[in-house]
Coordinates of C-alpha atoms in Angstrom, one line a residue:
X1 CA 17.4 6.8 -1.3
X2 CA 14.7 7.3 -4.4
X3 CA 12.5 8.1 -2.7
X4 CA 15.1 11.2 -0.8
X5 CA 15.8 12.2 -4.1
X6 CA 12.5 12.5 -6.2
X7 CA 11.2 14.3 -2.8
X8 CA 13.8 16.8 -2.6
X9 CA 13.7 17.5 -6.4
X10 CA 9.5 18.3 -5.6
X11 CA 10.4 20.3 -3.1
X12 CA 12.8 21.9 -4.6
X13 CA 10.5 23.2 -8.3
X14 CA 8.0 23.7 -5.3
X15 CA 9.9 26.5 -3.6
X16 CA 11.4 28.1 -6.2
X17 CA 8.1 28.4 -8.1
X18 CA 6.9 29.8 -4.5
X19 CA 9.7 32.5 -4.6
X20 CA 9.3 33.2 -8.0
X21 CA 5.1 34.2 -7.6
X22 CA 6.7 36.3 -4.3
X23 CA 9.1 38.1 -6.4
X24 CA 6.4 38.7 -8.9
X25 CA 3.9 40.2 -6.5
X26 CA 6.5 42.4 -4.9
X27 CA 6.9 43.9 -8.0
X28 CA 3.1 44.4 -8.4
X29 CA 3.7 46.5 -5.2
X30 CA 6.5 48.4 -6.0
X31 CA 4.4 49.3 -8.8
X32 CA 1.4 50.0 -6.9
X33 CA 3.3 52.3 -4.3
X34 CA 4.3 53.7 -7.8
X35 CA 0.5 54.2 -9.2
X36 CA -0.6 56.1 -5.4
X37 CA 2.1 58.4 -5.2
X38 CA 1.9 59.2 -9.3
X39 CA 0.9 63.0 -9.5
X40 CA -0.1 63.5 -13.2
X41 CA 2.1 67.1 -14.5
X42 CA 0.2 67.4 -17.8
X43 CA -0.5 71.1 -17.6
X44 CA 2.9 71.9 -19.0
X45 CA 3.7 69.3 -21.0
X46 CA 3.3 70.7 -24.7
X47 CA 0.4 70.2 -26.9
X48 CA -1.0 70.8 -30.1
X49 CA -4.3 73.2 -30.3
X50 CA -6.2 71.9 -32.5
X51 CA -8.3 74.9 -32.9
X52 CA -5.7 76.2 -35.0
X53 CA -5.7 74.8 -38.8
X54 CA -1.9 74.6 -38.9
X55 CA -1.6 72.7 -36.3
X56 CA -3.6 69.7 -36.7
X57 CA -1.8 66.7 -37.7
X58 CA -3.0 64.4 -39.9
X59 CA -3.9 61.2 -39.5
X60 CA -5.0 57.8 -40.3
X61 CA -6.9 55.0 -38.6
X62 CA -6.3 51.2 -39.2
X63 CA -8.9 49.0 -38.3
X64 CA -7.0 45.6 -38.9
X65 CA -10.5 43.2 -39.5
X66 CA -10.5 39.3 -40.1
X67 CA -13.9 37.7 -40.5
X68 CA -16.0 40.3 -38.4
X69 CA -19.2 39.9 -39.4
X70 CA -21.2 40.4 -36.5
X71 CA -19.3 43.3 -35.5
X72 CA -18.0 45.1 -38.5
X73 CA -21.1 47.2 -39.2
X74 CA -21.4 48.4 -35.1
X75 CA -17.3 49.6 -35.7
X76 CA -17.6 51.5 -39.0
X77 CA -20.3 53.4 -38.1
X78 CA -19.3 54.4 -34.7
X79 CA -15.6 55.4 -36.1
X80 CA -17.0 57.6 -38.7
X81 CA -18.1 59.3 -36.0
X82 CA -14.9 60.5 -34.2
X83 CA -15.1 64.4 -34.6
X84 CA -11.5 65.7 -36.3
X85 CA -11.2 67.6 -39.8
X86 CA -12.4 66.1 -42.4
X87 CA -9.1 66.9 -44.6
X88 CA -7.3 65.6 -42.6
X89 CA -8.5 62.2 -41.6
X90 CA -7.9 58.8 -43.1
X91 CA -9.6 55.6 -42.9
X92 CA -8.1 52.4 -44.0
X93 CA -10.2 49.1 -43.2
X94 CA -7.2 46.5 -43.8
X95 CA -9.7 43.5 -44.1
X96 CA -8.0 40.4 -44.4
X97 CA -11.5 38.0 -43.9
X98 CA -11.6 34.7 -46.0
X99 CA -15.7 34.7 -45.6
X100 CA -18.5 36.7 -47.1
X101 CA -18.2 39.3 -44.1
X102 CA -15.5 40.5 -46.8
X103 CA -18.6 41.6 -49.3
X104 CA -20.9 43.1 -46.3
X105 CA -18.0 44.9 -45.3
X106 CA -17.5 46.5 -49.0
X107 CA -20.8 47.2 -49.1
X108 CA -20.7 49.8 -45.8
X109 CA -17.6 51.1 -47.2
X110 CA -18.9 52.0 -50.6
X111 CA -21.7 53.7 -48.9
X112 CA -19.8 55.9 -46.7
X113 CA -17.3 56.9 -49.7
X114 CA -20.5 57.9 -51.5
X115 CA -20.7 60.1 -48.7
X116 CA -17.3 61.8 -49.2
X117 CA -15.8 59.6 -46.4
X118 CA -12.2 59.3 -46.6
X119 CA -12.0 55.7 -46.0
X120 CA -9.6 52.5 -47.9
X121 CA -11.3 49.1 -47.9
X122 CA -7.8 47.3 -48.5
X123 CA -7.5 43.3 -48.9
X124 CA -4.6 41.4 -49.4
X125 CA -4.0 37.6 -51.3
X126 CA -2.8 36.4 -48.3
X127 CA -2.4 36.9 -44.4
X128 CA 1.4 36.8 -44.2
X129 CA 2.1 38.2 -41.3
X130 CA -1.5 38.0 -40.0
X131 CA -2.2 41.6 -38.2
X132 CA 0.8 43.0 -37.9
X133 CA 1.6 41.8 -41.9
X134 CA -2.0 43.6 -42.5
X135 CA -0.8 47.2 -40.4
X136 CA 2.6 46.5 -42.1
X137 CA 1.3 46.7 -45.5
X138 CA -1.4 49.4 -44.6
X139 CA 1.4 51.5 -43.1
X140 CA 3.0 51.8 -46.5
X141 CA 0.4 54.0 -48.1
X142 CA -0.8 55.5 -45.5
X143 CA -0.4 59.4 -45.7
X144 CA -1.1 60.4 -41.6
X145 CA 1.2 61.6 -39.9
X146 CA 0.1 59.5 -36.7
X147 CA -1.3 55.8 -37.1
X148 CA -4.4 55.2 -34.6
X149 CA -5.4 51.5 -34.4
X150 CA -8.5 50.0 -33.0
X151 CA -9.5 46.2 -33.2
X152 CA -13.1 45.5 -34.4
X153 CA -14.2 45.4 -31.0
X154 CA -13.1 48.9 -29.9
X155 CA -16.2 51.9 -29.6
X156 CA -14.0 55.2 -29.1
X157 CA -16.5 58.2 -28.0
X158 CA -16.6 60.8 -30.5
X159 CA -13.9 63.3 -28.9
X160 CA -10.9 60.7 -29.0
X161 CA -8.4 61.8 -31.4
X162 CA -9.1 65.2 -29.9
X163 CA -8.0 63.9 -26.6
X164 CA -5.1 61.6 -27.9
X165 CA -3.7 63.5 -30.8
X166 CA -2.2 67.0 -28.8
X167 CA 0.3 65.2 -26.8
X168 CA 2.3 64.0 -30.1
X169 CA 3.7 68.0 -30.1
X170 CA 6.1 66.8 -27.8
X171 CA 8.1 64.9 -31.2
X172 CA 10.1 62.4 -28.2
X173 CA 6.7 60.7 -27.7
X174 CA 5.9 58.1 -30.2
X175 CA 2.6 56.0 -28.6
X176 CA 0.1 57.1 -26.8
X177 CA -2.1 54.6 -25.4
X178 CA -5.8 54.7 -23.6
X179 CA -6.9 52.0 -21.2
X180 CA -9.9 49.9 -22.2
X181 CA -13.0 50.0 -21.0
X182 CA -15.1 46.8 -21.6
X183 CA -19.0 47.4 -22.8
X184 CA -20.0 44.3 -21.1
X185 CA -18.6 44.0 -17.8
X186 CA -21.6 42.7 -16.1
X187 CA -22.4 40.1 -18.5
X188 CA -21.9 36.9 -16.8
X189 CA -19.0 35.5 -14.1
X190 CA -16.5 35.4 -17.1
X191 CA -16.7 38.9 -18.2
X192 CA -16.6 40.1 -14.8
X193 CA -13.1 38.1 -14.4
X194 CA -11.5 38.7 -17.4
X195 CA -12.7 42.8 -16.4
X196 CA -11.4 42.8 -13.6
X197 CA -8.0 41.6 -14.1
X198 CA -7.5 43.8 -17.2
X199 CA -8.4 46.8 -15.4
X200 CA -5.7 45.7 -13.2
X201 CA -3.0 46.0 -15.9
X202 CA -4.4 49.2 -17.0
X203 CA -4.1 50.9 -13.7
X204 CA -1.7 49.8 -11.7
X205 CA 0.7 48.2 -14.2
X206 CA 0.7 50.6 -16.9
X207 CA 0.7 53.7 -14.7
X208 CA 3.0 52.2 -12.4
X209 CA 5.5 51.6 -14.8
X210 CA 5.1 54.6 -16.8
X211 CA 5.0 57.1 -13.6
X212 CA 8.9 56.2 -13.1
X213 CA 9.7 56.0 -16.8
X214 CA 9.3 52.6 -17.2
X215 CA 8.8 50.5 -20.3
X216 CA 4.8 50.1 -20.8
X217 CA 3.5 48.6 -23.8
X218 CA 1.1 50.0 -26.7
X219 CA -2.2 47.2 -26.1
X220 CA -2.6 46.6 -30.0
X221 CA -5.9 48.6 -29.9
X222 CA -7.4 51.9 -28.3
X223 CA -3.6 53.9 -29.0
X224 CA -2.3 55.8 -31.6
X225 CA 1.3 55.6 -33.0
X226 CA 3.5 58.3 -34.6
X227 CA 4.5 57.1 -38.1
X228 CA 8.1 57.6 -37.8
X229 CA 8.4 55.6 -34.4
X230 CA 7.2 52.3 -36.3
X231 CA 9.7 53.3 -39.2
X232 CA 12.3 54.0 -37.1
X233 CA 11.7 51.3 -34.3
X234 CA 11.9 48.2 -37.3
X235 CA 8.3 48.0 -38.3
X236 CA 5.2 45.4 -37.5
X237 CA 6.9 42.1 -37.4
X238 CA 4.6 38.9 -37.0
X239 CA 7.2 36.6 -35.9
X240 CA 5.3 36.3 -32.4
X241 CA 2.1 36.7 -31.6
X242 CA 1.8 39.8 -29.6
X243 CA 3.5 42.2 -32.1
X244 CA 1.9 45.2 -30.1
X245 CA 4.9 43.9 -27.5
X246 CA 7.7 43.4 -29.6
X247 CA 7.2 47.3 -31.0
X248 CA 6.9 48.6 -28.0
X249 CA 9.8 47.1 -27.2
X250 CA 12.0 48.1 -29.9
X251 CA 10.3 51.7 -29.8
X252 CA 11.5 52.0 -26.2
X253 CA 15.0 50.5 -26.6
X254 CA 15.0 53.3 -29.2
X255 CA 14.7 56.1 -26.1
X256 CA 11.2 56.6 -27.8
X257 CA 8.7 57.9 -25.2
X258 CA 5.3 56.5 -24.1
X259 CA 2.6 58.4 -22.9
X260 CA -0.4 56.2 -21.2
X261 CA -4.3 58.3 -20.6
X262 CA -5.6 56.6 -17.7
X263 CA -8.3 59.1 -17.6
X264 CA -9.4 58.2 -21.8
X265 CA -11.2 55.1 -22.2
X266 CA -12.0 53.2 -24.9
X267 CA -14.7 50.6 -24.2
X268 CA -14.8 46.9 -25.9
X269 CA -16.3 43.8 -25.9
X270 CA -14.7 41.5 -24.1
X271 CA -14.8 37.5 -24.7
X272 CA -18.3 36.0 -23.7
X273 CA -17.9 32.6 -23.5
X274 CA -14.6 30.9 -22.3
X275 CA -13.8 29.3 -25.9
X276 CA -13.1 32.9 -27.2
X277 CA -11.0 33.6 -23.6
X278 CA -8.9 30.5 -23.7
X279 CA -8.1 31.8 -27.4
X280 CA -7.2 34.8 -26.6
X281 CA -5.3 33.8 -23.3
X282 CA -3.3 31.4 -24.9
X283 CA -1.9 34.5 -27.7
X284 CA -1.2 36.7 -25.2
X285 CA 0.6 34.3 -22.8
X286 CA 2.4 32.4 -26.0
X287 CA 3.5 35.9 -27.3
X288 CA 4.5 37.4 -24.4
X289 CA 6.9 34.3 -24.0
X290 CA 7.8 34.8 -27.6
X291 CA 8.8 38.4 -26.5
X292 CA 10.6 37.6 -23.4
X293 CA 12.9 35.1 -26.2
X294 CA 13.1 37.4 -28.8
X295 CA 13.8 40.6 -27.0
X296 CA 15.2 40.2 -23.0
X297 CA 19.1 40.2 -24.3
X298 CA 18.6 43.3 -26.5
X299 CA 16.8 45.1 -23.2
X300 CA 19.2 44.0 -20.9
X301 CA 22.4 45.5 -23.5
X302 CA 21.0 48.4 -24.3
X303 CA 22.9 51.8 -23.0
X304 CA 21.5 54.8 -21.5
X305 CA 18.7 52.5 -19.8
X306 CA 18.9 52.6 -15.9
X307 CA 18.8 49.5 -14.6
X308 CA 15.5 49.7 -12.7
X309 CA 13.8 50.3 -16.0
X310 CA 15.6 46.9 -17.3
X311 CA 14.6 45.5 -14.2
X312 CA 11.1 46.4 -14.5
X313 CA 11.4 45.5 -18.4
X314 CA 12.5 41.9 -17.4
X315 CA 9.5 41.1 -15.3
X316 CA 7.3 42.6 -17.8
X317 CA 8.4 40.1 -20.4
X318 CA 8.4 37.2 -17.8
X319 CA 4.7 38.2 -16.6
X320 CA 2.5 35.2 -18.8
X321 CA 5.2 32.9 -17.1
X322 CA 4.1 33.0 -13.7
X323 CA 1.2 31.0 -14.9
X324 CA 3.5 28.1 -15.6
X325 CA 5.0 28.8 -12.0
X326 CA 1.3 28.7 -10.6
X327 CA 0.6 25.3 -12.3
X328 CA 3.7 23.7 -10.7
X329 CA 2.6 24.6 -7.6
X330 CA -0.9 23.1 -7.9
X331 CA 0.2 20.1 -9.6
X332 CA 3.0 19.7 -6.9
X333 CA 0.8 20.4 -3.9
X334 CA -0.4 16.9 -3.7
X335 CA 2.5 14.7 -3.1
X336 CA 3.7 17.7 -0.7
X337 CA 0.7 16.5 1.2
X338 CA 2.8 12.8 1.5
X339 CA 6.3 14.4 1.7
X340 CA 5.6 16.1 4.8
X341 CA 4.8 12.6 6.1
X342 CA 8.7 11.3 5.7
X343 CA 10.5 12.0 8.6
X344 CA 13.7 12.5 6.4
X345 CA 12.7 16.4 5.6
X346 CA 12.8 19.2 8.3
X347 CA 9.4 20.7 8.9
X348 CA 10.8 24.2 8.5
X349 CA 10.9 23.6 4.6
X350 CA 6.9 23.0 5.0
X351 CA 6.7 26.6 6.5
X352 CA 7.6 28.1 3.2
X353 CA 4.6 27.5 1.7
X354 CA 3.0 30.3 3.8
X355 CA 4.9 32.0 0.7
X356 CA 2.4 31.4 -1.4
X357 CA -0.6 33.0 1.2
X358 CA 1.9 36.0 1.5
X359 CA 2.4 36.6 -2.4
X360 CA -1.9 36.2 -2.1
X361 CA -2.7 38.8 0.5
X362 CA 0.0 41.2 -2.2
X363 CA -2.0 41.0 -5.2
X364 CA -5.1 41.1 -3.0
X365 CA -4.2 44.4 -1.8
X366 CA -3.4 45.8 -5.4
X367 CA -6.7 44.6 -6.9
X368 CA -8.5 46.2 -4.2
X369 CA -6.9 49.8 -5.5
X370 CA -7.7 49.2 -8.9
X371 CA -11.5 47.8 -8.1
X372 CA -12.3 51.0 -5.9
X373 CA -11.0 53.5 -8.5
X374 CA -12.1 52.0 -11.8
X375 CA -15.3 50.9 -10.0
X376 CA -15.9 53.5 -8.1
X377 CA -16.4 51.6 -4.7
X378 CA -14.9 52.5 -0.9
X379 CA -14.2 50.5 1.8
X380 CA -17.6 49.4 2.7
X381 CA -17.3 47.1 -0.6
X382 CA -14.5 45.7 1.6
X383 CA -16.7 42.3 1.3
X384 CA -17.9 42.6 -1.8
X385 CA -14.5 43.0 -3.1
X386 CA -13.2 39.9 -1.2
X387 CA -15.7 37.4 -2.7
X388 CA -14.8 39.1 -6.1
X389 CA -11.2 38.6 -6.1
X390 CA -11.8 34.8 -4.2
X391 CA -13.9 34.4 -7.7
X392 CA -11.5 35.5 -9.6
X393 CA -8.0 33.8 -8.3
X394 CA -10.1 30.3 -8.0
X395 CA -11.0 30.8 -11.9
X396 CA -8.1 31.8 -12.8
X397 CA -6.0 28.4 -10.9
X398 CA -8.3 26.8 -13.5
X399 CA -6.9 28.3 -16.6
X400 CA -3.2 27.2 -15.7
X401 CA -2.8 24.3 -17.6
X402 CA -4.2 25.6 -20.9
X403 CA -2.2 29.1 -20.4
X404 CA 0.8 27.3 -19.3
X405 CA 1.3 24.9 -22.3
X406 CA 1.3 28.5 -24.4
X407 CA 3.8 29.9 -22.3
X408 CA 6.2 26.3 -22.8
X409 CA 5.4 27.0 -26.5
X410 CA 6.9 30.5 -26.6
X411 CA 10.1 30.1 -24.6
X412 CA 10.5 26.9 -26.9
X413 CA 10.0 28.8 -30.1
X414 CA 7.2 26.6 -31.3
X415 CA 5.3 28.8 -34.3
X416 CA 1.6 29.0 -34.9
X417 CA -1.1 30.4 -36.6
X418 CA -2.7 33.8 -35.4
X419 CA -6.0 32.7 -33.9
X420 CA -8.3 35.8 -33.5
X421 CA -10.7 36.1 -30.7
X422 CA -14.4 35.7 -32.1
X423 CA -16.4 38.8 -31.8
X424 CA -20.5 38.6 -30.4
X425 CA -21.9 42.1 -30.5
X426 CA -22.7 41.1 -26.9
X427 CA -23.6 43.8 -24.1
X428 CA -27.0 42.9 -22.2
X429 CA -27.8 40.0 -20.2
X430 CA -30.3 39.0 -23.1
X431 CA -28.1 38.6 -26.1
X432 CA -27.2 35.2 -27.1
X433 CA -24.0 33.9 -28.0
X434 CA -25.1 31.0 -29.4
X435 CA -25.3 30.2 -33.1
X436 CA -22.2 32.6 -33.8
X437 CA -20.2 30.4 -36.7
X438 CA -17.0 31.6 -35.6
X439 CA -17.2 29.5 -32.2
X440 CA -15.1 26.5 -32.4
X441 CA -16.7 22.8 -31.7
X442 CA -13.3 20.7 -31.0
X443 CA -12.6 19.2 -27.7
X444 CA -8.8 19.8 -27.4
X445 CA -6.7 17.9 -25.6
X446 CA -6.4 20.6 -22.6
X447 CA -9.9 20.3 -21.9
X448 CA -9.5 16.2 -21.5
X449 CA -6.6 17.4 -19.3
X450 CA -8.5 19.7 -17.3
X451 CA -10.8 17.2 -16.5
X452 CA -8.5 14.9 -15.2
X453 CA -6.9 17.6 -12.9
X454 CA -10.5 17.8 -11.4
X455 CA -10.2 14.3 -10.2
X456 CA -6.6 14.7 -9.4
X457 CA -7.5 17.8 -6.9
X458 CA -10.2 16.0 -5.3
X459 CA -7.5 13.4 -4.6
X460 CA -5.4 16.1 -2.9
X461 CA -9.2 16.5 -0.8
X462 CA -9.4 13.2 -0.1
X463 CA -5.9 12.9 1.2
X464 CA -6.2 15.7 3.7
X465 CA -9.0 13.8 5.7
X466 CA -6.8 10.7 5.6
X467 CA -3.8 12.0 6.4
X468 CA -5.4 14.1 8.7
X469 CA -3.6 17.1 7.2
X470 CA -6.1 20.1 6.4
X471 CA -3.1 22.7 5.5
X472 CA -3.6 22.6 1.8
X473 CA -7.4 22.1 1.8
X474 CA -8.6 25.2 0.7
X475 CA -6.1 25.2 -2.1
X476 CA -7.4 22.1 -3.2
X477 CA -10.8 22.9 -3.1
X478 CA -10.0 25.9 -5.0
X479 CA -8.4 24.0 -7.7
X480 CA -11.4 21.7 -8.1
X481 CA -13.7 24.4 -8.2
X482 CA -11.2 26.6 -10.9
X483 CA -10.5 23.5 -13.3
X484 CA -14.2 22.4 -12.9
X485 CA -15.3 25.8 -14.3
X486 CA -13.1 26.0 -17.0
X487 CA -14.0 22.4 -18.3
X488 CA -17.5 22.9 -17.3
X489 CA -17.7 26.1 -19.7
X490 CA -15.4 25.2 -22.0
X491 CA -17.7 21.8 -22.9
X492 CA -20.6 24.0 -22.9
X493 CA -19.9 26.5 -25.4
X494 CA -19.1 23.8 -27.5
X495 CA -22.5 22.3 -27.5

């Protein structure tokens, strides 16, 4: 009798996290169908001409900055170089580093004012609030019109603002946001992941959404706000961790519009060893959970919002927890191997987990539309494409654990500290990460865990030759070879 009971309840979390990844990737379809059949109508939206003096807006940038120091020299000098009137540009630095970067920063600063630069270096006592306490503050005396905000990572070519800036003549639109490029893409296996999945969000999710009026969110760099949105929408908050979420949120719910430039990039660095992507993996996934708790009831009450926009809203919120569905089903895949043993469960219930292969083949086809047009390639990459996204699903089974412990932290309403990603000033094979002071050296208890799941997966592979049952062997292997990365790399970098 137990033993019916603790098998059913498997079976049970099992197939509901198995319908739960199918409902997600449908969604990624419907907003893929979306992104193909999106014809972009800017010619007649309206527009400022910025050739003409009295109509150029003015505006400030915010580079919100916490110990940068290998980075904070390559961002200052490439943002004085965005071409816009010089009467009508601002720069704040809103520095809140606790190091000396603070006095090499100063020192840049002070040279460029000497150069009749317009640009703040403002501090604060304290890092209430963390970044959005730092844009919070800078907001306050900052005299643009429009708020543009670029994380110490971000390179935006020269012509940005004159790309970005037009579009606010429409006085409904209150973001506009550009989708990242990454400077080092090619760097190693890890930046070639973490790559390609972002450029997935910033195709086919953000256009998809947005080409049907959908809530999108602003990506807390490479956009640019309009003043009186944040005002009006409740200001920075930094009672979660993705505050770029929770504003666009609030903006939205507001009926303020979003416009999203596929075609503008902004390039960045993105994390080169896996210590930097765990930390910024488990922010994002923790905050998006925080958002999900802190906004899904005020989304779903809100008037004059169709419901296929709240629909789309809801899943968007819920995204980071499909991680925490993915981890159930990896954990649970190993005593499924010994359940389908007991003669006491129907063999159709086993059939389900072709769900999982279904929801696969899904997101397999929307990451091939984003790799061919971001990329470039055609259908005689069809291969190449195929071991990429093999690459990429395996590593990412590995990060489960570690992102799914953040997501059970937001939907609980556990606080932390912000936790910035460590910046290299990496782009070619040859630079070295190592000997950058910001990496951290602690072995936390996720990578013990992680290691342990190795040998628990290559139990699951063990099983299938004795119970001659080969259906979840690839899975398995997968999972060994995911969890072994990620505590492979994670161990390394800390060496």
């Amino acid at each position: 009798m137990i033993l019916e009971i603790v098998s059913y309840t498997i079976l049970v979390i099992y197939v509901t996290s198995l319908l739960l990844i199918l409902f997600y990737s449908l969604t990624q379809l419907n907003l893929l169908i979306n992104y193909l059949t999106y014809k972009k109508a800017t010619e007649n939206e309206p527009k400022f001409n910025l050739t003409q003096p009295e109509e150029v807006p003015k505006v400030t940038i915010q580079l919100p900055i916490y110990n940068e120091e290998y980075v904070v020299d390559r961002l200052l000098k490439n943002i004085i170089k965005l071409k816009y009137p010089s009467d009508k540009l601002e720069i704040q630095v809103l520095d809140d580093s606790t190091d000396e970067s603070i006095t090499k920063t100063s020192e840049i600063i002070n040279k460029f004012q000497q150069e009749g630069v317009d640009i703040k270096h403002i501090t604060r006592k304290n890092r209430v609030g963390f970044k959005a306490g730092a844009l919070k503050e800078g907001l306050e005396i900052a005299s643009g019109e429009f708020i543009a905000i670029f994380d110490a990572d971000f390179l935006p070519a020269p012509h940005w603002l004159q790309k970005t800036v037009p579009y606010f003549k429409d006085p409904e639109i209150g973001v506009v946001q550009t989708r990242w490029g990454h400077l080092n893409r090619n760097y190693s296996l890890l930046t070639k992941i973490q790559a390609f999945a972002l450029d997935m969000h910033f195709t086919i999710e953000q256009v998809g959404r947005s080409a049907k009026g959908h809530f999108i969110n602003f990506n807390g760099t490479a956009g640019i706000w309009r003043k009186a949105c944040i005002l009006d929408a409740g200001n920075w908050e930094g009672d979660t961790l993705t505050e770029d979420l929770d504003l666009s949120y609030r903006a939205q719910i507001k009926h303020w519009k979003f416009k999203y430039l596929e075609d503008v990039e902004t390039p960045a660095e993105l994390p080169v060893i896996i210590s930097a992507a765990r930390t910024q993996q488990f922010r994002w996934n923790k905050g998006g959970a925080e958002n999900f708790r802190k906004t899904v009831r005020n989304l779903l009450a809100s008037k004059n919002i169709s419901n296929k926009t709240k629909f789309h809203g809801f899943i968007h919120l819920l995204n980071s927890s499909m991680f925490l569905c993915a981890f159930l089903i990896s954990v649970l895949s190993v005593p499924i191997l010994f359940i389908k043993q007991q003669d006491f469960i129907p063999n159709w219930i086993f059939n389900l987990t072709g769900i999982f292969i279904l929801s696969t083949l899904i997101l397999y086809v929307c990451y091939w539309f984003t790799y061919k047009n971001i990329q470039g390639k055609s259908w005689k990459n069809i291969l190449s494409y195929t071991k990429t996204f093999l690459t990429f699903f395996t590593v990412i089974l590995g990060f489960t654990l570690h992102n799914s412990f953040a997501v059970i932290e937001g939907h609980r309403g556990k606080r932390s500290e912000f936790v910035r990603t460590p910046k290299f000033n990496i782009k070619n094979i040859s630079d070295s990460w190592r000997g950058n002071k910001y990496i951290s050296k602690s072995i936390s208890r996720n990578i013990i865990l992680e290691a342990l799941l190795v040998l628990y997966f290559a139990f699951g592979i063990f099983s299938a030759f004795k119970l001659n049952d080969f259906s979840l062997f690839p899975f398995h292997l997968m999972l060994v070879i995911g969890f072994g990365f990620v505590f492979f790399h994670s161990i390394r970098s800390r060496i």
